[in-house]
PDB file of C-alpha atoms in Angstrom:
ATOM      1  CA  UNK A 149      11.890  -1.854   9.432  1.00 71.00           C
ATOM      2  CA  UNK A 150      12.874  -1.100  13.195  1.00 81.00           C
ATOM      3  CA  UNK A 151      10.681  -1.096  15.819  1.00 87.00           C
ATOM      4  CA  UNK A 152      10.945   2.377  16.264  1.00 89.00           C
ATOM      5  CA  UNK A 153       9.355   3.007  12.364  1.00 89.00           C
ATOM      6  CA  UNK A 154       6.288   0.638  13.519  1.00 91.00           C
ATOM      7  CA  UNK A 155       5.933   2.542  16.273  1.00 93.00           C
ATOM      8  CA  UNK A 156       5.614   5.571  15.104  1.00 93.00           C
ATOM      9  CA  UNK A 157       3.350   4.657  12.264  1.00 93.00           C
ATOM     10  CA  UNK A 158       1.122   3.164  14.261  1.00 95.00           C
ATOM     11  CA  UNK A 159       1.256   6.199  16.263  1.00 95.00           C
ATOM     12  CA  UNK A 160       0.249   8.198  13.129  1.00 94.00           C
ATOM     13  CA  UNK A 161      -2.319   5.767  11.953  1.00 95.00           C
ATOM     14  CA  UNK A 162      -4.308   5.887  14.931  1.00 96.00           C
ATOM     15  CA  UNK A 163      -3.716   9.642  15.647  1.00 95.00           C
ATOM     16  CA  UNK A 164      -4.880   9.943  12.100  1.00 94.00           C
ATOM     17  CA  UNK A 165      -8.625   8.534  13.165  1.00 95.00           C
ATOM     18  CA  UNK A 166      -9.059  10.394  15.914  1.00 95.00           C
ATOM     19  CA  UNK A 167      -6.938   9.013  18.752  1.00 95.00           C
ATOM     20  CA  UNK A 168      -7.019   5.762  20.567  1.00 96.00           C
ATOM     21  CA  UNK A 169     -11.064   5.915  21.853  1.00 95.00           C
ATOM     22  CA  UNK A 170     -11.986   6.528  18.139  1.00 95.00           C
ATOM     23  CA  UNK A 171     -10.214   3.481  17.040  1.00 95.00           C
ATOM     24  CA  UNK A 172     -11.418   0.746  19.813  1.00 92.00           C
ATOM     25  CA  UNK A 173     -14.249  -2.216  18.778  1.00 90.00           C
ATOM     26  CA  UNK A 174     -16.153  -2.153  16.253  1.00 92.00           C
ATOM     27  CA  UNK A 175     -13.917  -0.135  14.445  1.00 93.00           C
ATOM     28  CA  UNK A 176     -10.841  -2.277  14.614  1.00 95.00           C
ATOM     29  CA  UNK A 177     -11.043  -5.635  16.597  1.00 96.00           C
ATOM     30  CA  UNK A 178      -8.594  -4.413  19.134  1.00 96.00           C
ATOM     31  CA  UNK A 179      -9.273  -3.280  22.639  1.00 95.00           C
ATOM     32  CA  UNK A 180      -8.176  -0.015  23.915  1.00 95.00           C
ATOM     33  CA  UNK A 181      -5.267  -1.568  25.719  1.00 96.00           C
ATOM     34  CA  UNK A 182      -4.168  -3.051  22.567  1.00 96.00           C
ATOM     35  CA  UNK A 183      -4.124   0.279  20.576  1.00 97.00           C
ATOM     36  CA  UNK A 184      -2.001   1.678  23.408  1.00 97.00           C
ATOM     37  CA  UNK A 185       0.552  -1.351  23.009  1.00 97.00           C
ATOM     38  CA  UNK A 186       1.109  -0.134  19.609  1.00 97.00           C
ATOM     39  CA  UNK A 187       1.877   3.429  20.520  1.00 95.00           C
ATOM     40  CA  UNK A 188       4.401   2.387  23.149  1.00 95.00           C
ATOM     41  CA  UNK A 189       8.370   1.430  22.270  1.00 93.00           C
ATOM     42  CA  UNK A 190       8.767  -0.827  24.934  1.00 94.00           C
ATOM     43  CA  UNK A 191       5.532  -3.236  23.859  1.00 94.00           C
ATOM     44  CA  UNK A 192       7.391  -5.230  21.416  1.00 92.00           C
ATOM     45  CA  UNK A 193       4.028  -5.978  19.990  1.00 94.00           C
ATOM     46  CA  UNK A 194       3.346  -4.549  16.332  1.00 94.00           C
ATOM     47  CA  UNK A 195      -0.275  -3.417  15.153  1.00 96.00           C
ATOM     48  CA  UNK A 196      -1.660  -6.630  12.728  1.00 96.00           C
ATOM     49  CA  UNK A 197      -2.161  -6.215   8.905  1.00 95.00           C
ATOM     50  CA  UNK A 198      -6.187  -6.471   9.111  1.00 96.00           C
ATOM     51  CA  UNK A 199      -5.845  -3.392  12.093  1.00 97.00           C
ATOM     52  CA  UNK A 200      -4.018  -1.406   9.536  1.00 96.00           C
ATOM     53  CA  UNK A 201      -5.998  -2.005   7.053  1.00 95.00           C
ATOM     54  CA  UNK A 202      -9.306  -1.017   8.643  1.00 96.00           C
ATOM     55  CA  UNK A 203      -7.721   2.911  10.049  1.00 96.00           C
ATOM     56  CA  UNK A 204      -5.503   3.083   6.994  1.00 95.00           C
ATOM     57  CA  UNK A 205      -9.826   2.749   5.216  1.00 95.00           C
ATOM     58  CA  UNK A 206     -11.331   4.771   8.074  1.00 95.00           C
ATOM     59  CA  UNK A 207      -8.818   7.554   7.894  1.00 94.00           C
ATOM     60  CA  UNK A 208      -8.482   7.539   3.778  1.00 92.00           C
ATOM     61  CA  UNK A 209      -4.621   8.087   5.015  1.00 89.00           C
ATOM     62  CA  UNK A 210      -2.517   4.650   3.991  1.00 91.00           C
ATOM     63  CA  UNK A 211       0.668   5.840   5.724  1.00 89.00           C
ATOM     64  CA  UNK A 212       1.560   2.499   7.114  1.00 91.00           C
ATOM     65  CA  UNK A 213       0.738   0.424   3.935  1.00 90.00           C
ATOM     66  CA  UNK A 214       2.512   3.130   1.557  1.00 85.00           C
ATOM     67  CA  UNK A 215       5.774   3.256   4.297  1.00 83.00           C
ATOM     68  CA  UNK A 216       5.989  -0.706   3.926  1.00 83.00           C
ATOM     69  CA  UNK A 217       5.591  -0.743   0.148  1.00 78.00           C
ATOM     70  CA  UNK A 218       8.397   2.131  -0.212  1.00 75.00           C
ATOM     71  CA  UNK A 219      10.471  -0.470   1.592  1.00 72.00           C
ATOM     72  CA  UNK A 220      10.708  -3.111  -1.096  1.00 74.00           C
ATOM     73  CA  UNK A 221      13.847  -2.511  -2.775  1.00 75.00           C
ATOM     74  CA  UNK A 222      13.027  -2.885  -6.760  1.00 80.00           C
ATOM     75  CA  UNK A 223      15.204  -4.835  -8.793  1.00 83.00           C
ATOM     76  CA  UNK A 224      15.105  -4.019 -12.350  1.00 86.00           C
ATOM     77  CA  UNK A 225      15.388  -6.329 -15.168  1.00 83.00           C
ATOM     78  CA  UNK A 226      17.785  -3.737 -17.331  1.00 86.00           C
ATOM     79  CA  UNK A 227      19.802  -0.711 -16.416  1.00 90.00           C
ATOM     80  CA  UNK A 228      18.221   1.214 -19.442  1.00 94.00           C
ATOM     81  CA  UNK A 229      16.120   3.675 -18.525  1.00 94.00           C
ATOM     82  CA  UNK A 230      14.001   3.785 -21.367  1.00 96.00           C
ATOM     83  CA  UNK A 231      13.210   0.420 -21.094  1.00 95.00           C
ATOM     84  CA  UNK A 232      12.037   0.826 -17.721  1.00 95.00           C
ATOM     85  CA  UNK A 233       9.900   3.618 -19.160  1.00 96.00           C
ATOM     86  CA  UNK A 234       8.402   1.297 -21.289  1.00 97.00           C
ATOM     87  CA  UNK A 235       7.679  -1.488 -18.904  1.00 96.00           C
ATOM     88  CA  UNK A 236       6.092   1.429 -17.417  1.00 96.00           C
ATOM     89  CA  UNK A 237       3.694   2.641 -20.368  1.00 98.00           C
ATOM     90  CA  UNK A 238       3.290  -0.943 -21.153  1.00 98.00           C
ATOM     91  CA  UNK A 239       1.225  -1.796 -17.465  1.00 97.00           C
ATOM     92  CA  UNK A 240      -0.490   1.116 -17.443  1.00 97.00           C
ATOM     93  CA  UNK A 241      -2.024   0.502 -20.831  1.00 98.00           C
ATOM     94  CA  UNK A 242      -2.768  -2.691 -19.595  1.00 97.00           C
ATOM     95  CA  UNK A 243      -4.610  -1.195 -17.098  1.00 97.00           C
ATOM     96  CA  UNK A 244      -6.296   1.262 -19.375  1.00 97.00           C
ATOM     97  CA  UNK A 245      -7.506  -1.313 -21.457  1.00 97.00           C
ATOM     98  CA  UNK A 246      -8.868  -3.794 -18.555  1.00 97.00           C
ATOM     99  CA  UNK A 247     -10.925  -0.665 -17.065  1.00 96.00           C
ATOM    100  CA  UNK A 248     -12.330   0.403 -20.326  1.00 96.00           C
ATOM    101  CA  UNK A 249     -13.519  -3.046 -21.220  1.00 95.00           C
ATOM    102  CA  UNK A 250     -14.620  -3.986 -18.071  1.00 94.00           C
ATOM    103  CA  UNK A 251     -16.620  -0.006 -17.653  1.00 93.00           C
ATOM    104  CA  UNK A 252     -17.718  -0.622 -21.101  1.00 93.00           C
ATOM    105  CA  UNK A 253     -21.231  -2.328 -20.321  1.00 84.00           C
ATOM    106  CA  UNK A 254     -22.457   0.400 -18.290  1.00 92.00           C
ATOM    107  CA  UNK A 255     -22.320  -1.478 -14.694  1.00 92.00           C
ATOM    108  CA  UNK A 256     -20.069  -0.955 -10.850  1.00 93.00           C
ATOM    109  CA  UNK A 257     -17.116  -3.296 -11.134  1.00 92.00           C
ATOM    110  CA  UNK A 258     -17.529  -6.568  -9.747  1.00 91.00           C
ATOM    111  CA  UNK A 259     -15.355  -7.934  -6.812  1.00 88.00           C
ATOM    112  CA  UNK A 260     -12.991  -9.975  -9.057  1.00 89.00           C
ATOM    113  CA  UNK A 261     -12.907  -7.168 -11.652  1.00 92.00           C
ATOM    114  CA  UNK A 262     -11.704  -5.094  -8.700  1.00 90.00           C
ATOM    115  CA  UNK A 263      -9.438  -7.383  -7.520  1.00 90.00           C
ATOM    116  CA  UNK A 264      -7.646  -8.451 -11.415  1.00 93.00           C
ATOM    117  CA  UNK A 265      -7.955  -4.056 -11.594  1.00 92.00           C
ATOM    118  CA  UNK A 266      -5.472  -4.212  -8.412  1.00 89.00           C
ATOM    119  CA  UNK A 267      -3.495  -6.466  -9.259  1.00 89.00           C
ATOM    120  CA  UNK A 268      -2.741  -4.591 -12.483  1.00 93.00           C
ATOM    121  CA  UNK A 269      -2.386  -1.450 -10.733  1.00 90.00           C
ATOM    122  CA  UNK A 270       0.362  -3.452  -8.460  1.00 87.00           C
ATOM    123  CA  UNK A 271       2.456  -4.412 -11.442  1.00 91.00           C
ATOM    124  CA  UNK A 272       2.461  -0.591 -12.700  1.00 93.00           C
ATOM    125  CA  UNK A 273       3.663   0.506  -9.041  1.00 88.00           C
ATOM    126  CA  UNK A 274       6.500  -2.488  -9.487  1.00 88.00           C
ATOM    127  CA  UNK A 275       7.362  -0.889 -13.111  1.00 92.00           C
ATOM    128  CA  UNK A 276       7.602   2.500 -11.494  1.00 90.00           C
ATOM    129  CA  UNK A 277       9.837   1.634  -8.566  1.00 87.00           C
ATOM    130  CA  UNK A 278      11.886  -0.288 -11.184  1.00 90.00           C
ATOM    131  CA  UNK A 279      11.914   2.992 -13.111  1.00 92.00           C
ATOM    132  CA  UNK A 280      13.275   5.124 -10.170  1.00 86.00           C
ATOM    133  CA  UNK A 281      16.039   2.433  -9.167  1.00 87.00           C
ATOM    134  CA  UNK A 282      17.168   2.503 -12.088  1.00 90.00           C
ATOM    135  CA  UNK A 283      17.007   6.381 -12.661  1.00 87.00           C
ATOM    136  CA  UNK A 284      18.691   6.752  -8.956  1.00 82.00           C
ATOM    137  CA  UNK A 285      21.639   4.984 -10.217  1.00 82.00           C
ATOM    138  CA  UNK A 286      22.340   7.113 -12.679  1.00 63.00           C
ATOM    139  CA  UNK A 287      21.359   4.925 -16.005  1.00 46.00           C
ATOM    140  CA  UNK A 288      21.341   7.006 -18.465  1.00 49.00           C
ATOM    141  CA  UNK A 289      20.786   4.771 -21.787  1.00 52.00           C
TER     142      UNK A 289
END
């Protein structure tokens, strides 16, 4: 990613809570100046996972975190696309089946049960990108 792209998503991110006053201490632990070296191309400094992380929460609006993960180029095990399809069906009955167990005694999730429910939920978004590399080039069997 360019410096441009981070640039421009912070831009969004922090336009996305309400500008750079809405997103100064305690809501990130950045000072306004900070927040203002994001939005400018010449900084050369890049807003900080934990930053992101607390607008990309605030806002309900993950475009930084879903730009960055659209990045990762997916390298599938097979070019068949049923396969991939699968793989795909395959994690998200994994998932299925962790949630139901977990939701079956009545209770919220606890922290690690949220955590091992992300985790799953990760591997399903790797089977999917897997799933459109392979349908992108053109795999047909």
């Amino acid at each position: 990613m360019n410096p441009t792209q981070h640039v421009l998503l912070a831009r969004a991110l922090i336009d996305a809570n309400g500008g750079v006053d809405a997103c100064c201490k305690p809501v990130t632990r950045v000072e306004r100046s900070q927040l203002y070296a994001y939005r400018d191309f010449n900084s050369g400094v890049f807003m900080p996972a934990d930053v992101i992380d607390a607008l990309e929460s605030r806002s309900k609006n993950p475009v930084y975190s879903q730009f960055l993960f659209s990045q990762v180029q997916a390298e599938p095990q097979t070019a068949c696309v049923v396969q991939e399809a699968a793989d795909v069906d395959e994690a998200g009955n994994d998932v299925w089946r962790f949630l139901r167990k977990a939701a079956a005694e009545g209770r919220p999730l606890s922290e690690s049960e949220r955590r091992e429910a992300e985790r799953l939920l990760q591997r399903v978004d790797r089977e999917m990108a897997e799933l459109r590399a392979v349908l992108h080039q053109g795999a047909g069997t």
